[in-house]
mmCIF file with all atom_site columns, C-alpha atoms in Angstrom:
data_model
loop_
_atom_site.group_PDB
_atom_site.id
_atom_site.type_symbol
_atom_site.label_atom_id
_atom_site.label_alt_id
_atom_site.label_comp_id
_atom_site.label_asym_id
_atom_site.label_entity_id
_atom_site.label_seq_id
_atom_site.pdbx_PDB_ins_code
_atom_site.Cartn_x
_atom_site.Cartn_y
_atom_site.Cartn_z
_atom_site.occupancy
_atom_site.B_iso_or_equiv
_atom_site.pdbx_formal_charge
_atom_site.auth_seq_id
_atom_site.auth_comp_id
_atom_site.auth_asym_id
_atom_site.auth_atom_id
_atom_site.pdbx_PDB_model_num
ATOM 1   C CA . MET A 1 1   ? -14.102 22.151  -40.073 1.00 52.00 ? 1   MET A CA 1
ATOM 2   C CA . ASP A 1 2   ? -16.862 20.634  -38.472 1.00 58.00 ? 2   ASP A CA 1
ATOM 3   C CA . ASN A 1 3   ? -16.487 18.637  -35.052 1.00 64.00 ? 3   ASN A CA 1
ATOM 4   C CA . GLU A 1 4   ? -19.059 15.972  -35.880 1.00 77.00 ? 4   GLU A CA 1
ATOM 5   C CA . LEU A 1 5   ? -17.686 12.955  -34.587 1.00 80.00 ? 5   LEU A CA 1
ATOM 6   C CA . GLU A 1 6   ? -17.598 9.830   -37.660 1.00 84.00 ? 6   GLU A CA 1
ATOM 7   C CA . PRO A 1 7   ? -19.267 6.598   -36.762 1.00 85.00 ? 7   PRO A CA 1
ATOM 8   C CA . LEU A 1 8   ? -16.951 3.925   -36.216 1.00 84.00 ? 8   LEU A CA 1
ATOM 9   C CA . THR A 1 9   ? -16.024 1.113   -38.892 1.00 89.00 ? 9   THR A CA 1
ATOM 10  C CA . GLU A 1 10  ? -16.612 -2.526  -38.105 1.00 90.00 ? 10  GLU A CA 1
ATOM 11  C CA . LYS A 1 11  ? -12.663 -3.037  -37.884 1.00 91.00 ? 11  LYS A CA 1
ATOM 12  C CA . GLU A 1 12  ? -12.679 -0.213  -35.112 1.00 89.00 ? 12  GLU A CA 1
ATOM 13  C CA . GLN A 1 13  ? -15.978 -1.146  -33.445 1.00 90.00 ? 13  GLN A CA 1
ATOM 14  C CA . ALA A 1 14  ? -14.447 -4.835  -33.202 1.00 92.00 ? 14  ALA A CA 1
ATOM 15  C CA . LYS A 1 15  ? -11.252 -3.858  -31.866 1.00 91.00 ? 15  LYS A CA 1
ATOM 16  C CA . LEU A 1 16  ? -13.209 -1.402  -29.345 1.00 90.00 ? 16  LEU A CA 1
ATOM 17  C CA . GLU A 1 17  ? -15.271 -4.698  -28.362 1.00 92.00 ? 17  GLU A CA 1
ATOM 18  C CA . SER A 1 18  ? -12.137 -6.751  -27.890 1.00 92.00 ? 18  SER A CA 1
ATOM 19  C CA . ARG A 1 19  ? -10.511 -4.343  -25.613 1.00 90.00 ? 19  ARG A CA 1
ATOM 20  C CA . ILE A 1 20  ? -13.718 -3.610  -23.425 1.00 91.00 ? 20  ILE A CA 1
ATOM 21  C CA . THR A 1 21  ? -14.107 -7.768  -22.594 1.00 91.00 ? 21  THR A CA 1
ATOM 22  C CA . GLU A 1 22  ? -10.106 -7.784  -22.002 1.00 89.00 ? 22  GLU A CA 1
ATOM 23  C CA . ILE A 1 23  ? -10.444 -5.182  -19.053 1.00 87.00 ? 23  ILE A CA 1
ATOM 24  C CA . GLN A 1 24  ? -13.714 -6.650  -17.775 1.00 89.00 ? 24  GLN A CA 1
ATOM 25  C CA . GLU A 1 25  ? -12.137 -10.147 -17.814 1.00 87.00 ? 25  GLU A CA 1
ATOM 26  C CA . ARG A 1 26  ? -9.191  -8.861  -15.806 1.00 85.00 ? 26  ARG A CA 1
ATOM 27  C CA . GLN A 1 27  ? -8.127  -10.354 -12.522 1.00 82.00 ? 27  GLN A CA 1
ATOM 28  C CA . ILE A 1 28  ? -8.946  -8.143  -9.617  1.00 78.00 ? 28  ILE A CA 1
ATOM 29  C CA . ILE A 1 29  ? -5.952  -7.656  -6.886  1.00 72.00 ? 29  ILE A CA 1
ATOM 30  C CA . GLU A 1 30  ? -7.267  -6.835  -3.277  1.00 73.00 ? 30  GLU A CA 1
ATOM 31  C CA . LYS A 1 31  ? -5.543  -5.485  -0.959  1.00 69.00 ? 31  LYS A CA 1
ATOM 32  C CA . VAL A 1 32  ? -3.613  -7.938  1.280   1.00 65.00 ? 32  VAL A CA 1
ATOM 33  C CA . GLU A 1 33  ? -4.252  -6.908  4.964   1.00 74.00 ? 33  GLU A CA 1
ATOM 34  C CA . ASP A 1 34  ? -2.181  -9.538  6.559   1.00 80.00 ? 34  ASP A CA 1
ATOM 35  C CA . HIS A 1 35  ? 1.810   -8.049  5.924   1.00 80.00 ? 35  HIS A CA 1
ATOM 36  C CA . GLU A 1 36  ? 3.293   -7.355  9.317   1.00 87.00 ? 36  GLU A CA 1
ATOM 37  C CA . VAL A 1 37  ? 5.410   -4.215  9.003   1.00 88.00 ? 37  VAL A CA 1
ATOM 38  C CA . VAL A 1 38  ? 9.329   -5.426  9.078   1.00 90.00 ? 38  VAL A CA 1
ATOM 39  C CA . GLU A 1 39  ? 11.968  -3.503  9.447   1.00 91.00 ? 39  GLU A CA 1
ATOM 40  C CA . ILE A 1 40  ? 14.980  -3.359  6.704   1.00 89.00 ? 40  ILE A CA 1
ATOM 41  C CA . PRO A 1 41  ? 18.289  -3.713  8.278   1.00 89.00 ? 41  PRO A CA 1
ATOM 42  C CA . CYS A 1 42  ? 20.742  -0.999  7.368   1.00 84.00 ? 42  CYS A CA 1
ATOM 43  C CA . GLU A 1 43  ? 24.302  -1.972  6.802   1.00 81.00 ? 43  GLU A CA 1
ATOM 44  C CA . LYS A 1 44  ? 27.007  0.790   6.970   1.00 76.00 ? 44  LYS A CA 1
ATOM 45  C CA . GLY A 1 45  ? 27.017  2.178   3.059   1.00 72.00 ? 45  GLY A CA 1
ATOM 46  C CA . LYS A 1 46  ? 23.815  -0.201  2.154   1.00 83.00 ? 46  LYS A CA 1
ATOM 47  C CA . ILE A 1 47  ? 20.725  2.144   1.657   1.00 87.00 ? 47  ILE A CA 1
ATOM 48  C CA . THR A 1 48  ? 18.093  -0.041  0.040   1.00 87.00 ? 48  THR A CA 1
ATOM 49  C CA . ILE A 1 49  ? 15.022  2.283   -0.070  1.00 89.00 ? 49  ILE A CA 1
ATOM 50  C CA . GLY A 1 50  ? 15.237  5.028   -2.262  1.00 89.00 ? 50  GLY A CA 1
ATOM 51  C CA . PRO A 1 51  ? 18.655  7.267   -3.810  1.00 92.00 ? 51  PRO A CA 1
ATOM 52  C CA . PRO A 1 52  ? 21.758  6.967   -1.914  1.00 90.00 ? 52  PRO A CA 1
ATOM 53  C CA . THR A 1 53  ? 21.681  10.543  -1.579  1.00 92.00 ? 53  THR A CA 1
ATOM 54  C CA . LEU A 1 54  ? 19.399  12.686  0.619   1.00 93.00 ? 54  LEU A CA 1
ATOM 55  C CA . THR A 1 55  ? 16.263  13.972  -1.435  1.00 94.00 ? 55  THR A CA 1
ATOM 56  C CA . ARG A 1 56  ? 15.134  17.678  -1.524  1.00 96.00 ? 56  ARG A CA 1
ATOM 57  C CA . PHE A 1 57  ? 12.140  17.011  0.533   1.00 96.00 ? 57  PHE A CA 1
ATOM 58  C CA . GLU A 1 58  ? 14.562  15.100  3.163   1.00 95.00 ? 58  GLU A CA 1
ATOM 59  C CA . LYS A 1 59  ? 16.947  17.636  3.340   1.00 95.00 ? 59  LYS A CA 1
ATOM 60  C CA . ALA A 1 60  ? 14.380  20.791  3.542   1.00 96.00 ? 60  ALA A CA 1
ATOM 61  C CA . ARG A 1 61  ? 12.731  18.800  6.206   1.00 96.00 ? 61  ARG A CA 1
ATOM 62  C CA . ILE A 1 62  ? 15.782  18.389  8.256   1.00 95.00 ? 62  ILE A CA 1
ATOM 63  C CA . MET A 1 63  ? 17.180  22.164  7.663   1.00 95.00 ? 63  MET A CA 1
ATOM 64  C CA . GLY A 1 64  ? 13.843  23.517  8.678   1.00 96.00 ? 64  GLY A CA 1
ATOM 65  C CA . ALA A 1 65  ? 13.307  21.072  11.806  1.00 96.00 ? 65  ALA A CA 1
ATOM 66  C CA . ARG A 1 66  ? 17.054  21.991  12.786  1.00 95.00 ? 66  ARG A CA 1
ATOM 67  C CA . ALA A 1 67  ? 17.070  25.734  11.981  1.00 96.00 ? 67  ALA A CA 1
ATOM 68  C CA . LEU A 1 68  ? 13.502  25.874  14.090  1.00 97.00 ? 68  LEU A CA 1
ATOM 69  C CA . GLN A 1 69  ? 15.752  24.327  17.082  1.00 95.00 ? 69  GLN A CA 1
ATOM 70  C CA . LEU A 1 70  ? 18.565  26.810  16.445  1.00 95.00 ? 70  LEU A CA 1
ATOM 71  C CA . SER A 1 71  ? 16.060  29.503  16.986  1.00 95.00 ? 71  SER A CA 1
ATOM 72  C CA . LEU A 1 72  ? 14.591  28.481  19.920  1.00 96.00 ? 72  LEU A CA 1
ATOM 73  C CA . GLY A 1 73  ? 17.946  28.182  21.775  1.00 95.00 ? 73  GLY A CA 1
ATOM 74  C CA . ALA A 1 74  ? 19.474  25.068  20.846  1.00 95.00 ? 74  ALA A CA 1
ATOM 75  C CA . PRO A 1 75  ? 23.328  24.716  21.006  1.00 95.00 ? 75  PRO A CA 1
ATOM 76  C CA . PRO A 1 76  ? 24.750  24.675  17.403  1.00 94.00 ? 76  PRO A CA 1
ATOM 77  C CA . PHE A 1 77  ? 27.142  21.451  16.660  1.00 93.00 ? 77  PHE A CA 1
ATOM 78  C CA . ILE A 1 78  ? 29.525  23.772  14.841  1.00 93.00 ? 78  ILE A CA 1
ATOM 79  C CA . GLU A 1 79  ? 31.392  26.892  15.038  1.00 93.00 ? 79  GLU A CA 1
ATOM 80  C CA . ILE A 1 80  ? 28.895  29.705  13.692  1.00 90.00 ? 80  ILE A CA 1
ATOM 81  C CA . PRO A 1 81  ? 29.966  31.201  10.671  1.00 89.00 ? 81  PRO A CA 1
ATOM 82  C CA . GLU A 1 82  ? 30.713  34.726  10.145  1.00 91.00 ? 82  GLU A CA 1
ATOM 83  C CA . ASP A 1 83  ? 28.441  34.810  7.169   1.00 91.00 ? 83  ASP A CA 1
ATOM 84  C CA . ALA A 1 84  ? 25.624  33.106  8.610   1.00 89.00 ? 84  ALA A CA 1
ATOM 85  C CA . ARG A 1 85  ? 23.221  35.556  9.360   1.00 91.00 ? 85  ARG A CA 1
ATOM 86  C CA . ILE A 1 86  ? 20.087  33.349  10.307  1.00 93.00 ? 86  ILE A CA 1
ATOM 87  C CA . SER A 1 87  ? 19.796  29.992  11.890  1.00 94.00 ? 87  SER A CA 1
ATOM 88  C CA . LEU A 1 88  ? 18.629  28.218  8.215   1.00 94.00 ? 88  LEU A CA 1
ATOM 89  C CA . ASP A 1 89  ? 22.448  29.168  7.262   1.00 94.00 ? 89  ASP A CA 1
ATOM 90  C CA . ILE A 1 90  ? 23.651  27.684  10.233  1.00 95.00 ? 90  ILE A CA 1
ATOM 91  C CA . SER A 1 91  ? 21.660  24.420  9.648   1.00 95.00 ? 91  SER A CA 1
ATOM 92  C CA . MET A 1 92  ? 22.743  24.430  6.030   1.00 94.00 ? 92  MET A CA 1
ATOM 93  C CA . VAL A 1 93  ? 26.315  23.924  7.157   1.00 94.00 ? 93  VAL A CA 1
ATOM 94  C CA . GLU A 1 94  ? 25.767  21.632  10.011  1.00 94.00 ? 94  GLU A CA 1
ATOM 95  C CA . LEU A 1 95  ? 23.731  19.294  7.085   1.00 94.00 ? 95  LEU A CA 1
ATOM 96  C CA . GLU A 1 96  ? 26.639  19.627  4.856   1.00 93.00 ? 96  GLU A CA 1
ATOM 97  C CA . LYS A 1 97  ? 29.121  18.409  7.687   1.00 93.00 ? 97  LYS A CA 1
ATOM 98  C CA . ARG A 1 98  ? 26.888  15.580  8.755   1.00 92.00 ? 98  ARG A CA 1
ATOM 99  C CA . VAL A 1 99  ? 27.166  16.588  12.425  1.00 93.00 ? 99  VAL A CA 1
ATOM 100 C CA . ILE A 1 100 ? 23.132  16.680  13.087  1.00 93.00 ? 100 ILE A CA 1
ATOM 101 C CA . PRO A 1 101 ? 22.346  13.290  14.923  1.00 92.00 ? 101 PRO A CA 1
ATOM 102 C CA . ILE A 1 102 ? 19.362  12.311  13.084  1.00 92.00 ? 102 ILE A CA 1
ATOM 103 C CA . THR A 1 103 ? 18.272  9.315   11.205  1.00 93.00 ? 103 THR A CA 1
ATOM 104 C CA . ILE A 1 104 ? 15.967  9.282   8.109   1.00 93.00 ? 104 ILE A CA 1
ATOM 105 C CA . ARG A 1 105 ? 12.880  6.892   8.031   1.00 94.00 ? 105 ARG A CA 1
ATOM 106 C CA . ARG A 1 106 ? 11.832  5.642   4.354   1.00 94.00 ? 106 ARG A CA 1
ATOM 107 C CA . VAL A 1 107 ? 8.949   3.756   4.400   1.00 93.00 ? 107 VAL A CA 1
ATOM 108 C CA . LEU A 1 108 ? 7.606   1.492   1.326   1.00 91.00 ? 108 LEU A CA 1
ATOM 109 C CA . PRO A 1 109 ? 3.953   1.425   0.286   1.00 87.00 ? 109 PRO A CA 1
ATOM 110 C CA . ASN A 1 110 ? 3.472   -1.950  2.382   1.00 86.00 ? 110 ASN A CA 1
ATOM 111 C CA . GLY A 1 111 ? 4.796   -0.359  5.050   1.00 88.00 ? 111 GLY A CA 1
ATOM 112 C CA . ASP A 1 112 ? 8.352   -1.842  5.533   1.00 91.00 ? 112 ASP A CA 1
ATOM 113 C CA . TYR A 1 113 ? 10.661  0.825   6.448   1.00 94.00 ? 113 TYR A CA 1
ATOM 114 C CA . GLN A 1 114 ? 14.208  1.508   6.828   1.00 93.00 ? 114 GLN A CA 1
ATOM 115 C CA . ASN A 1 115 ? 16.201  3.669   9.023   1.00 93.00 ? 115 ASN A CA 1
ATOM 116 C CA . ILE A 1 116 ? 18.883  5.655   7.712   1.00 92.00 ? 116 ILE A CA 1
ATOM 117 C CA . PRO A 1 117 ? 21.590  7.591   10.051  1.00 92.00 ? 117 PRO A CA 1
ATOM 118 C CA . ILE A 1 118 ? 22.393  10.655  8.136   1.00 90.00 ? 118 ILE A CA 1
ATOM 119 C CA . ASP A 1 119 ? 26.088  9.983   7.612   1.00 87.00 ? 119 ASP A CA 1
ATOM 120 C CA . TYR A 1 120 ? 25.424  6.803   5.566   1.00 88.00 ? 120 TYR A CA 1
ATOM 121 C CA . PHE A 1 121 ? 24.220  9.524   2.584   1.00 87.00 ? 121 PHE A CA 1
ATOM 122 C CA . GLU A 1 122 ? 26.505  10.236  -0.170  1.00 82.00 ? 122 GLU A CA 1
#
């Protein structure tokens, strides 16, 4: 089993040349700099950017921020469950009940964004 490369056939060479020409002749798309960032309005139950549920990253960010607040002495929004040992347990229950007054901002690559209250998510 030798690993030497075999030379291209004329047909393969012609195909490769046409592909190279096609790539070189492509239109170059430049970034448009004059786009004004727009807030996309959020009606009740209508989320236009991203999935209709919280992503795992959004959940982690919310629970982490709320757990930090609780550990620094912020009052909880719910009755503390008996099985809650740490502030993260309390923040998890608060997130499940959707009692945390927080808004998620989802941003598109062009800068447009939508602010979504947490109770709009499924």
